[in-house]
Structures are given as C-alpha cells and as structure tokens.
PDB file of C-alpha atoms and ligand atoms in Angstrom:
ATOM      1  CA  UNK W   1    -129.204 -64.810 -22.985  1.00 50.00           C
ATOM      2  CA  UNK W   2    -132.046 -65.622 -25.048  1.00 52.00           C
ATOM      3  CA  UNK W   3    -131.555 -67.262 -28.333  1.00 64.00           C
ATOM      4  CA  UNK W   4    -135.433 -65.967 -29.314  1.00 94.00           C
ATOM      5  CA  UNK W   5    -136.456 -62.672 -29.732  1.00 98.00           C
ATOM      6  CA  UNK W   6    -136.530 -60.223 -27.343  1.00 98.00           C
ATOM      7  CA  UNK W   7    -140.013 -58.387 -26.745  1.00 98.00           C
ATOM      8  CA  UNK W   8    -140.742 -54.983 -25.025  1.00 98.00           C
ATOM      9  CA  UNK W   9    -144.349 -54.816 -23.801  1.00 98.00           C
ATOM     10  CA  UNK W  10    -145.915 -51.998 -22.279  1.00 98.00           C
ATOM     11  CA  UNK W  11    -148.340 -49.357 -22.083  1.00 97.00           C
ATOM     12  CA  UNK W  12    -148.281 -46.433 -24.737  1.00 94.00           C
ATOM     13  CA  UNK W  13    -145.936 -43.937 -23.870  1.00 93.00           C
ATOM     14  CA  UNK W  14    -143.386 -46.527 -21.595  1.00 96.00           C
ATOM     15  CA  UNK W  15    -140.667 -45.868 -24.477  1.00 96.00           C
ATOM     16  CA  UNK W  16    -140.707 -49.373 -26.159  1.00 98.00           C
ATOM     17  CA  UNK W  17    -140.028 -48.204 -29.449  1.00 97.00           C
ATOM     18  CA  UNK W  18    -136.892 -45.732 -28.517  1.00 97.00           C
ATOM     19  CA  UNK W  19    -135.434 -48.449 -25.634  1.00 98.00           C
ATOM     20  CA  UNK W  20    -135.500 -51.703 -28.675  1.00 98.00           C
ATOM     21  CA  UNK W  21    -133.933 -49.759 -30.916  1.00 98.00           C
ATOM     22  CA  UNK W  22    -131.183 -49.070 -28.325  1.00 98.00           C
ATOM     23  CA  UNK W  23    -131.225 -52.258 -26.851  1.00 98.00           C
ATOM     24  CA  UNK W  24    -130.975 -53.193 -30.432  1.00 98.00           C
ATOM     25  CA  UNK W  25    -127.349 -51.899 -31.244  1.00 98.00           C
ATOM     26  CA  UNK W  26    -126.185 -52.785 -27.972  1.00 97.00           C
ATOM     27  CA  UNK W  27    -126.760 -56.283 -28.648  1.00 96.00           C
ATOM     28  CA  UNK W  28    -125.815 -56.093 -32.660  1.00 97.00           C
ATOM     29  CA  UNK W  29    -129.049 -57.433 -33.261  1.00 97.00           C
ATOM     30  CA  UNK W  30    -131.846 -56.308 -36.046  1.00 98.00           C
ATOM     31  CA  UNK W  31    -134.726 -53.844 -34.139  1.00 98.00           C
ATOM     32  CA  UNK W  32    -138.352 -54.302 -35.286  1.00 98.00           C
ATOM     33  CA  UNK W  33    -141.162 -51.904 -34.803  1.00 98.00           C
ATOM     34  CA  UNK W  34    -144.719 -54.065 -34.956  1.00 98.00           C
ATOM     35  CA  UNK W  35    -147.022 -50.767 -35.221  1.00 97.00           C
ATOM     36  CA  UNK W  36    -144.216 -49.873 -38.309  1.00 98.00           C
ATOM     37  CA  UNK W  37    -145.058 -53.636 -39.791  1.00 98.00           C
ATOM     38  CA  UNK W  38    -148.616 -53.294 -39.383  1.00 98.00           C
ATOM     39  CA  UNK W  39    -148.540 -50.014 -41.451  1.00 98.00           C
ATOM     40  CA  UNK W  40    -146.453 -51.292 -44.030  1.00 98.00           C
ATOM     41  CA  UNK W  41    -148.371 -53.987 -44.604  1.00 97.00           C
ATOM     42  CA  UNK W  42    -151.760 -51.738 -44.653  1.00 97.00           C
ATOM     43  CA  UNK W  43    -149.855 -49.215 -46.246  1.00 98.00           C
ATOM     44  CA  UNK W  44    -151.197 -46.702 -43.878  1.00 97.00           C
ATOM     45  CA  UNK W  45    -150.908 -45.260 -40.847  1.00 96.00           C
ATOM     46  CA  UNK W  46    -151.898 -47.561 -37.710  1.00 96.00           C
ATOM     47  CA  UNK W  47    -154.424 -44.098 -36.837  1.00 94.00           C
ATOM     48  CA  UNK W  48    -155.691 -44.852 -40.457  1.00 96.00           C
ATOM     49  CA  UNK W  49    -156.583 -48.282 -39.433  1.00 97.00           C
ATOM     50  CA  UNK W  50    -158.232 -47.107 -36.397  1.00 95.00           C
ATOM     51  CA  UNK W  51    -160.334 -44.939 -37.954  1.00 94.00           C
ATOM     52  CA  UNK W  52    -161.629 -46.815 -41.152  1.00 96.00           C
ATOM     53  CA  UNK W  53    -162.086 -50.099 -40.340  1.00 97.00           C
ATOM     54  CA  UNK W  54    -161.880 -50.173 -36.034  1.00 96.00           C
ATOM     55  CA  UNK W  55    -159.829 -51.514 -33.380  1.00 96.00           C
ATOM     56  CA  UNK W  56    -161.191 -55.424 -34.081  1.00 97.00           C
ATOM     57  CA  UNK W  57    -159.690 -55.225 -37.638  1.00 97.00           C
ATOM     58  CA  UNK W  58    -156.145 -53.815 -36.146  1.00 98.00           C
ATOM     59  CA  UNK W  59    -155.731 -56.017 -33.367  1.00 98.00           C
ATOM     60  CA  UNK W  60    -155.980 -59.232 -36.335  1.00 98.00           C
ATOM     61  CA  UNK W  61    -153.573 -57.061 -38.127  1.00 98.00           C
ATOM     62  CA  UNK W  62    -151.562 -57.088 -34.753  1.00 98.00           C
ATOM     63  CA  UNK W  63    -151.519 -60.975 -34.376  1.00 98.00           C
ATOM     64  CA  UNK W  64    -151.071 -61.534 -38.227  1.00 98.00           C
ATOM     65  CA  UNK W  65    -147.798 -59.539 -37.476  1.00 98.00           C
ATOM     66  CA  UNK W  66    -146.505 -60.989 -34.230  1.00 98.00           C
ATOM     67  CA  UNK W  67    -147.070 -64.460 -35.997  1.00 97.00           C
ATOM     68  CA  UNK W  68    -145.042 -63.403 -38.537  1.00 96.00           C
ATOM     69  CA  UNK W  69    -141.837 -62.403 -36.297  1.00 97.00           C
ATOM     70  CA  UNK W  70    -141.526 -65.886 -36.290  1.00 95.00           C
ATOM     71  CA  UNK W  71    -139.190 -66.605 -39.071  1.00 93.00           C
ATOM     72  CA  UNK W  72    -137.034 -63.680 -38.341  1.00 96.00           C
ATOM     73  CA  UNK W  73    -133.479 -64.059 -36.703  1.00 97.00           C
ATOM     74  CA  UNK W  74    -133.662 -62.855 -33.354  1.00 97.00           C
ATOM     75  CA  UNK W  75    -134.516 -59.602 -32.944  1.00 98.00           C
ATOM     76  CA  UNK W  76    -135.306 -56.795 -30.762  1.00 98.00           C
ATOM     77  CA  UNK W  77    -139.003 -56.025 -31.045  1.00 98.00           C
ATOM     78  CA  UNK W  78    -140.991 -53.078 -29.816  1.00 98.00           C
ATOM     79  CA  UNK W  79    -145.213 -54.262 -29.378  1.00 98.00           C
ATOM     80  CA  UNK W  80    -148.178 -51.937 -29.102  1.00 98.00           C
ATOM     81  CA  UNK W  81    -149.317 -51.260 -25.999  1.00 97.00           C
ATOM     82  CA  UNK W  82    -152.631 -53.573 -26.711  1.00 98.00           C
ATOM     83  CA  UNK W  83    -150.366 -56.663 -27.959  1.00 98.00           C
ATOM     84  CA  UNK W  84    -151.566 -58.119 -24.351  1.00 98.00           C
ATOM     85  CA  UNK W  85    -155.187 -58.182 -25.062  1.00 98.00           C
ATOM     86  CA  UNK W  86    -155.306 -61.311 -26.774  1.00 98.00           C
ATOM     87  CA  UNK W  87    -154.885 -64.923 -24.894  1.00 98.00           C
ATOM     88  CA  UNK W  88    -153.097 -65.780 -28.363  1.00 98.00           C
ATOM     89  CA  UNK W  89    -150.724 -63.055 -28.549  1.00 98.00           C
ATOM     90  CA  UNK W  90    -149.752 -63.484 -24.869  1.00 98.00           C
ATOM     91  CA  UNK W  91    -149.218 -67.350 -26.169  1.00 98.00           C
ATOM     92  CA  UNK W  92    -147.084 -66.339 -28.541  1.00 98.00           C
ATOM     93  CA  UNK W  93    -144.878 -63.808 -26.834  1.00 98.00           C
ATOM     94  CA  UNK W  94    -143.769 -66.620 -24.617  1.00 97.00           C
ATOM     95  CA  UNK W  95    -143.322 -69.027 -26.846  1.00 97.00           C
ATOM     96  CA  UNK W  96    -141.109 -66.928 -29.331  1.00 97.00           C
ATOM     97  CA  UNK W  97    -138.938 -65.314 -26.952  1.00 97.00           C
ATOM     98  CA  UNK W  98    -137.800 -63.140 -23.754  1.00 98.00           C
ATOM     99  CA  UNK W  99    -140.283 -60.407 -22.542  1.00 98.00           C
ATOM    100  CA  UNK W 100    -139.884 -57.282 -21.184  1.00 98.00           C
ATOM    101  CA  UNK W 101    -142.358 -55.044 -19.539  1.00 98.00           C
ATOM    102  CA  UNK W 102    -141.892 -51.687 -19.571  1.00 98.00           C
ATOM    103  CA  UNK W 103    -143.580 -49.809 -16.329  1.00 98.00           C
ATOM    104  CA  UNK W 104    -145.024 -46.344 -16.691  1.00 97.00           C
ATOM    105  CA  UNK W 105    -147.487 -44.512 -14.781  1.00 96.00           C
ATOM    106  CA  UNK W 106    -150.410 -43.382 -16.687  1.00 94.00           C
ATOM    107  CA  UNK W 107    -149.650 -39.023 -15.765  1.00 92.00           C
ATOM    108  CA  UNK W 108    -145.720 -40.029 -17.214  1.00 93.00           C
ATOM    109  CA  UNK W 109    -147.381 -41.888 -19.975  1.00 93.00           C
ATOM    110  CA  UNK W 110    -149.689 -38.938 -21.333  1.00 91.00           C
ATOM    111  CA  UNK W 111    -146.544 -36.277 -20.913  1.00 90.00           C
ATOM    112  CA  UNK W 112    -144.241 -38.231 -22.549  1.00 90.00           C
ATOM    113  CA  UNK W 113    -147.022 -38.594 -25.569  1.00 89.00           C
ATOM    114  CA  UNK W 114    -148.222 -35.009 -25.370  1.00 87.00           C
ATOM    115  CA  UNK W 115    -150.174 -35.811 -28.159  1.00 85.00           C
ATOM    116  CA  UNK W 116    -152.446 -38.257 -27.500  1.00 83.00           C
ATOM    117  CA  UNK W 117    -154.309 -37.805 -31.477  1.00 83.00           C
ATOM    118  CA  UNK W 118    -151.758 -40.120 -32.419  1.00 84.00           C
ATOM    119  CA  UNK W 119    -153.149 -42.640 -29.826  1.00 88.00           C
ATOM    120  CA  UNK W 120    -156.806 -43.638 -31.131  1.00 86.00           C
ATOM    121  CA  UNK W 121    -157.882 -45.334 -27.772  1.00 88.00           C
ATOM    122  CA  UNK W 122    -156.707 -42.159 -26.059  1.00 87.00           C
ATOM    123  CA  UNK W 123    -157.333 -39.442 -28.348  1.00 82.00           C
ATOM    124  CA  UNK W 124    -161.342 -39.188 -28.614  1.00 70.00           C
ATOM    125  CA  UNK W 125    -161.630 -40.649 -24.763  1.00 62.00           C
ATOM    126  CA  UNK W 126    -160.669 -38.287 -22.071  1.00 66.00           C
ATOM    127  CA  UNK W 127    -157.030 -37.987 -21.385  1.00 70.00           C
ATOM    128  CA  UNK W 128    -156.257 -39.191 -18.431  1.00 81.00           C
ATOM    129  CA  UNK W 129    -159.428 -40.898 -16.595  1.00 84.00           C
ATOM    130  CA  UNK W 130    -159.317 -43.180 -20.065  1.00 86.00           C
ATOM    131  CA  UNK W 131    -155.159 -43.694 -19.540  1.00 90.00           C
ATOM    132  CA  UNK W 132    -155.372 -44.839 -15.729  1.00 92.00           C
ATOM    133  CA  UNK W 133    -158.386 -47.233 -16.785  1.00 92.00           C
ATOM    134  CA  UNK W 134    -156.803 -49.237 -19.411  1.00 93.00           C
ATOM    135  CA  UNK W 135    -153.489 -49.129 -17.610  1.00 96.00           C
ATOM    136  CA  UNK W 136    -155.524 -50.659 -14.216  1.00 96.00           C
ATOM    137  CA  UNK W 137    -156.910 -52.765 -16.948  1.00 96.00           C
ATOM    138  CA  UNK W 138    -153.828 -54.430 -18.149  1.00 97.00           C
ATOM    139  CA  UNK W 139    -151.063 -54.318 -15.831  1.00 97.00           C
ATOM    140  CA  UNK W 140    -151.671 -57.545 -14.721  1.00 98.00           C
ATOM    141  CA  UNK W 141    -151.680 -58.995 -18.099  1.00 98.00           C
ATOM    142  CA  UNK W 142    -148.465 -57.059 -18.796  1.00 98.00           C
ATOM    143  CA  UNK W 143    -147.226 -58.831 -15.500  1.00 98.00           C
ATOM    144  CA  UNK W 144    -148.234 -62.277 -16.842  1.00 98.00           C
ATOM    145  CA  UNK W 145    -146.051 -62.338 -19.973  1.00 98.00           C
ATOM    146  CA  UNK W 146    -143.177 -60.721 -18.241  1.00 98.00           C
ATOM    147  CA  UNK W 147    -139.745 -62.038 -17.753  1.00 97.00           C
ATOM    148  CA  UNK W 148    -138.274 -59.108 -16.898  1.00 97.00           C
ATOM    149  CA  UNK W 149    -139.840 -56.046 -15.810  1.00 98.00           C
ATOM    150  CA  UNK W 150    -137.988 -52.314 -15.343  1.00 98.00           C
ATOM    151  CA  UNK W 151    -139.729 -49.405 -13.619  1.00 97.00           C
ATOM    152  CA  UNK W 152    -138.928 -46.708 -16.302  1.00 97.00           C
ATOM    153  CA  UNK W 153    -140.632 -43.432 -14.212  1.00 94.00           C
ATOM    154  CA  UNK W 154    -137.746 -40.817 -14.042  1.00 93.00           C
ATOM    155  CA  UNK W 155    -135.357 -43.425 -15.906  1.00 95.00           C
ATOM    156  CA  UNK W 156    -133.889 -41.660 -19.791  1.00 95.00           C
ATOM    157  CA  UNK W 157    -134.143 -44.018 -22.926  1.00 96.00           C
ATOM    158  CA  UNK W 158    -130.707 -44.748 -22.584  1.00 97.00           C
ATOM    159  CA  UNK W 159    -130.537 -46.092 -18.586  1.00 98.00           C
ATOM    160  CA  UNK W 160    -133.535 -47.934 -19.726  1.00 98.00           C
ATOM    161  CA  UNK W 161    -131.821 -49.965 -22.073  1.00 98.00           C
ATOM    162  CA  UNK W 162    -128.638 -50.018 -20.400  1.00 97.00           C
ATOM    163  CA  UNK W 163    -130.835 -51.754 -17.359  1.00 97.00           C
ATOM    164  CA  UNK W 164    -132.343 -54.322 -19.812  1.00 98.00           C
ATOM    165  CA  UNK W 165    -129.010 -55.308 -21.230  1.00 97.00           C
ATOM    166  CA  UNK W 166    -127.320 -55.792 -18.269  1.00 96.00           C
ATOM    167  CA  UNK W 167    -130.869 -57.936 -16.718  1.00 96.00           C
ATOM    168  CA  UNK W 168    -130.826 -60.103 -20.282  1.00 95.00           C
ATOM    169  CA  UNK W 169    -126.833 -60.886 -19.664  1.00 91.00           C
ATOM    170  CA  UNK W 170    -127.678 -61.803 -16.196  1.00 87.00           C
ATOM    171  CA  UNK W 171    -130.147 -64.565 -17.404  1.00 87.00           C
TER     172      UNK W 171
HETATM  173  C1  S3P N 201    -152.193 -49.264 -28.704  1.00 83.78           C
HETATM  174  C2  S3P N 201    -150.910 -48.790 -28.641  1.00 83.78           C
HETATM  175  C3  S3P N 201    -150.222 -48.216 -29.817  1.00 83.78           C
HETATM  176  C4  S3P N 201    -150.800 -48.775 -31.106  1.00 83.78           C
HETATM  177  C5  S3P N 201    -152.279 -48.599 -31.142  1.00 83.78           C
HETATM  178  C6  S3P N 201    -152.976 -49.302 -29.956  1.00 83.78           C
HETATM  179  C7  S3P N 201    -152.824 -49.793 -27.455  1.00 83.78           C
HETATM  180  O1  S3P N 201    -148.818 -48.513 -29.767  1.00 83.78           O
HETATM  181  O2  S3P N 201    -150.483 -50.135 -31.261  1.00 83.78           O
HETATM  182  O3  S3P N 201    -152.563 -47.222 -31.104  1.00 83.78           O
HETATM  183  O4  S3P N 201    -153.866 -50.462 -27.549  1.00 83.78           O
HETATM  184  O5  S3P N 201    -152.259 -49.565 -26.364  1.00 83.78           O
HETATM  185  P1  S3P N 201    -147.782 -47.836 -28.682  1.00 83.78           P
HETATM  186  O6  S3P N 201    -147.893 -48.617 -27.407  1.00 83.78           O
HETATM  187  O7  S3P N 201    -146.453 -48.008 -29.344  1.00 83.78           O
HETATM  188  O8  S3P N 201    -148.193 -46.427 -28.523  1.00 83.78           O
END
C-alpha cells in the first residue's frame, strides 16, 4: 500500500466525497475534502467563488490547496471533479500519492446530483448535453492520472470503497 496519500478523482456526482470518507475509516486514516478546504480558506461556499470572482480564480484556489496536502500525513482525499484540468495538478497528484478514478456515466452523474445549482459548470449550462461534454472532455485525463480505476454505475458507496480497499491492499 501506498505510503502517500490516497486521491479519488472523478467527475461530479462519481461519489468521491462519500467513498474517501469510507475508505477513510477503513484504513484508520484522516479523510480530507479539497472543495471543504477551498471554502474554508475563502470562507465561503465553493458556488460563492464561482459566482463572484469565476472559475480561473477557483481553479488557483484548487492548486493552492492540493499543494498544500503536501505536509499532511497520509490521507484519504476526495478532489473536485475539475482537479484534472491543470498539467500541474495532474503533476502533483502523481507525485504525492495513489490515484483513484472514480467512473460514472454522465445520466448516473446528474441523478445522483439532482441538483445540479450546487454545480456552477452544470447549473446555468444545460443539464445533460453540458454533463456528457465535459465528461467526453476529461475522461482521458482522468485515465492519465489513474492508478486504479473502479466502474461505480449501479455500485452503493459502501461496495465502492470496499472495492478500493481491497485494489490498494493488492498493490
Ligand atoms: C467541479 C466539481 C466540483 C467543484 C466545482 C467544480 C468540476 O466538485 O470542485 O464545482 O469542475 O467538475 P465535485 O466533483 O465534488 O462535485
């Protein structure tokens, strides 16, 4: 197993947040949110962000934070779906640790989200035609930063994480 971190990448919706915090306690290590980070250190909302100052100034927020992981004992942490974008952030994921992609389809994406206003890039842009694009548009970056990837369609939170666990104490 990995003595770095362990990241879960994926697109909104895939469940990284509610899988690292399992995967978390099953592995008695600390769990860390990077959206939660990024709004702590804003001290508001990531939707906030969004809307006041753009995407531009939350994806430097973004790589301020993964930088930051650094330090931390090795954790369990849960990315935003855009943490790919960057050529630096995909640096860094590899450099700092074990990465997991989580798959999703963009239709299970959107129901498991039901609200998509608490997804800027979704919210003002059309649903569904806007999910499959920026899926299409980063699954291959998703695949290049991958160590490990699970195919979560029909899968609960819990088999999800059980999967990882036993694929991380196979490595
Ligand atoms: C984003 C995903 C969100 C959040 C922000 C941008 C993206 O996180 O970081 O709204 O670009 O895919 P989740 O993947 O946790 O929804």
């Amino acid at each position: 197993m990995s003595t770095g971190h362990i990241f879960l990448v994926g697109f909104m919706g895939a469940g990284k947040s509610t899988v690292a915090g399992l995967v978390a306690a099953r592995l008695g290590r600390p769990y860390v949110d990077l959206d939660e980070v990024i709004a702590e250190r804003a001290g508001r909302p990531v939707t906030a962000i969004f809307a006041e100052d753009g995407e531009e100034t939350f994806r430097a927020l973004e790589s301020q934070a993964l930088l930051g992981v650094e330090h931390l004992a090795p954790s369990v942490i849960a990315c935003g779906g855009g943490i790919v974008i960057r050529p630096e952030n995909r640096a860094a994921l590899k450099r700092l640790g074990t990465v997991v992609y989580l798959e999703v389809t963009a239709g299970e994406a959107l129901a498991r989200i039901g609200d998509v206003g608490t997804r800027p890039l979704l919210a003002g842009a059309g649903g569904s035609l806007a999910a499959t694009r920026l899926l299409s548009a980063r699954e291959s970056l998703y695949r290049s930063v991958a160590d490990l990837t699970v195919d979560t369609v029909g899968l609960e939170c819990q088999q999800v994480a059980d999967t990882i666990v036993s694929l991380l104490g196979a490595m």
